[in-house]
């Protein structure tokens, strides 16, 4: 099994990114023992559309494009 995290927005350099990377490394070490192949993190840039509905549609399409067929969500 593999785990994929898809997020809108990018995590900037700093303590939050360092903490996220630390947890990712911990997951890689422990996850293999529990049967997880990998942890993938995809950061999608925020949409630049003018209105909220168009932004949500753009971001939803970007997320959907990264979800493999036959995935459990």
CSV table of C-alpha atoms in Angstrom, one decimal:
chain,number,residue,atom,x,y,z
A,1,UNK,CA,0.0,0.0,0.0
A,2,UNK,CA,1.2,3.5,-0.6
A,3,UNK,CA,0.0,6.8,0.8
A,4,UNK,CA,-0.3,10.0,-1.3
A,5,UNK,CA,-0.8,13.4,0.3
A,6,UNK,CA,-2.1,16.0,-2.2
A,7,UNK,CA,-2.2,19.6,-0.8
A,8,UNK,CA,-3.1,22.9,-2.3
A,9,UNK,CA,-0.4,25.5,-1.6
A,10,UNK,CA,3.3,25.1,-1.0
A,11,UNK,CA,5.0,24.8,2.4
A,12,UNK,CA,7.6,27.5,2.6
A,13,UNK,CA,11.1,27.0,4.0
A,14,UNK,CA,11.3,27.2,7.7
A,15,UNK,CA,10.5,25.2,10.8
A,16,UNK,CA,7.2,23.9,9.4
A,17,UNK,CA,8.9,22.4,6.4
A,18,UNK,CA,11.7,20.9,8.5
A,19,UNK,CA,9.1,19.3,10.8
A,20,UNK,CA,7.1,17.9,7.8
A,21,UNK,CA,10.3,16.5,6.4
A,22,UNK,CA,11.2,14.9,9.7
A,23,UNK,CA,7.8,13.2,9.9
A,24,UNK,CA,8.2,12.0,6.3
A,25,UNK,CA,11.6,10.4,7.1
A,26,UNK,CA,10.0,8.8,10.2
A,27,UNK,CA,7.2,7.5,8.1
A,28,UNK,CA,9.7,6.0,5.6
A,29,UNK,CA,11.4,4.1,8.4
A,30,UNK,CA,8.4,2.9,10.2
A,31,UNK,CA,6.0,2.6,7.3
A,32,UNK,CA,8.0,-0.1,5.5
A,33,UNK,CA,7.8,-2.3,8.6
A,34,UNK,CA,4.0,-1.8,8.6
A,35,UNK,CA,3.6,-2.7,4.9
A,36,UNK,CA,3.5,0.8,3.3
A,37,UNK,CA,5.6,1.2,0.2
A,38,UNK,CA,6.0,4.9,0.2
A,39,UNK,CA,4.7,8.3,1.1
A,40,UNK,CA,4.3,10.7,-1.8
A,41,UNK,CA,3.6,14.4,-1.2
A,42,UNK,CA,2.3,16.6,-4.0
A,43,UNK,CA,2.0,20.3,-3.5
A,44,UNK,CA,-0.3,22.0,-6.0
A,45,UNK,CA,0.1,25.7,-6.5
A,46,UNK,CA,-3.0,27.7,-5.5
A,47,UNK,CA,-5.3,28.7,-8.4
A,48,UNK,CA,-5.1,32.3,-9.7
A,49,UNK,CA,-8.7,32.4,-10.8
A,50,UNK,CA,-10.6,35.5,-9.8
A,51,UNK,CA,-13.6,34.0,-8.1
A,52,UNK,CA,-13.8,31.3,-5.4
A,53,UNK,CA,-15.9,28.9,-7.5
A,54,UNK,CA,-13.4,28.9,-10.4
A,55,UNK,CA,-10.5,28.5,-7.9
A,56,UNK,CA,-12.2,25.5,-6.3
A,57,UNK,CA,-12.9,23.9,-9.8
A,58,UNK,CA,-9.3,24.5,-10.9
A,59,UNK,CA,-7.9,23.0,-7.7
A,60,UNK,CA,-10.3,20.1,-7.7
A,61,UNK,CA,-9.3,19.2,-11.3
A,62,UNK,CA,-5.6,19.3,-10.3
A,63,UNK,CA,-6.2,17.0,-7.3
A,64,UNK,CA,-8.3,14.6,-9.4
A,65,UNK,CA,-5.5,14.4,-12.0
A,66,UNK,CA,-3.1,13.1,-9.4
A,67,UNK,CA,-5.4,10.4,-8.0
A,68,UNK,CA,-4.6,7.0,-9.6
A,69,UNK,CA,-7.4,4.8,-10.9
A,70,UNK,CA,-8.9,2.3,-8.4
A,71,UNK,CA,-7.6,4.3,-5.4
A,72,UNK,CA,-9.2,4.3,-2.0
A,73,UNK,CA,-9.9,7.8,-0.8
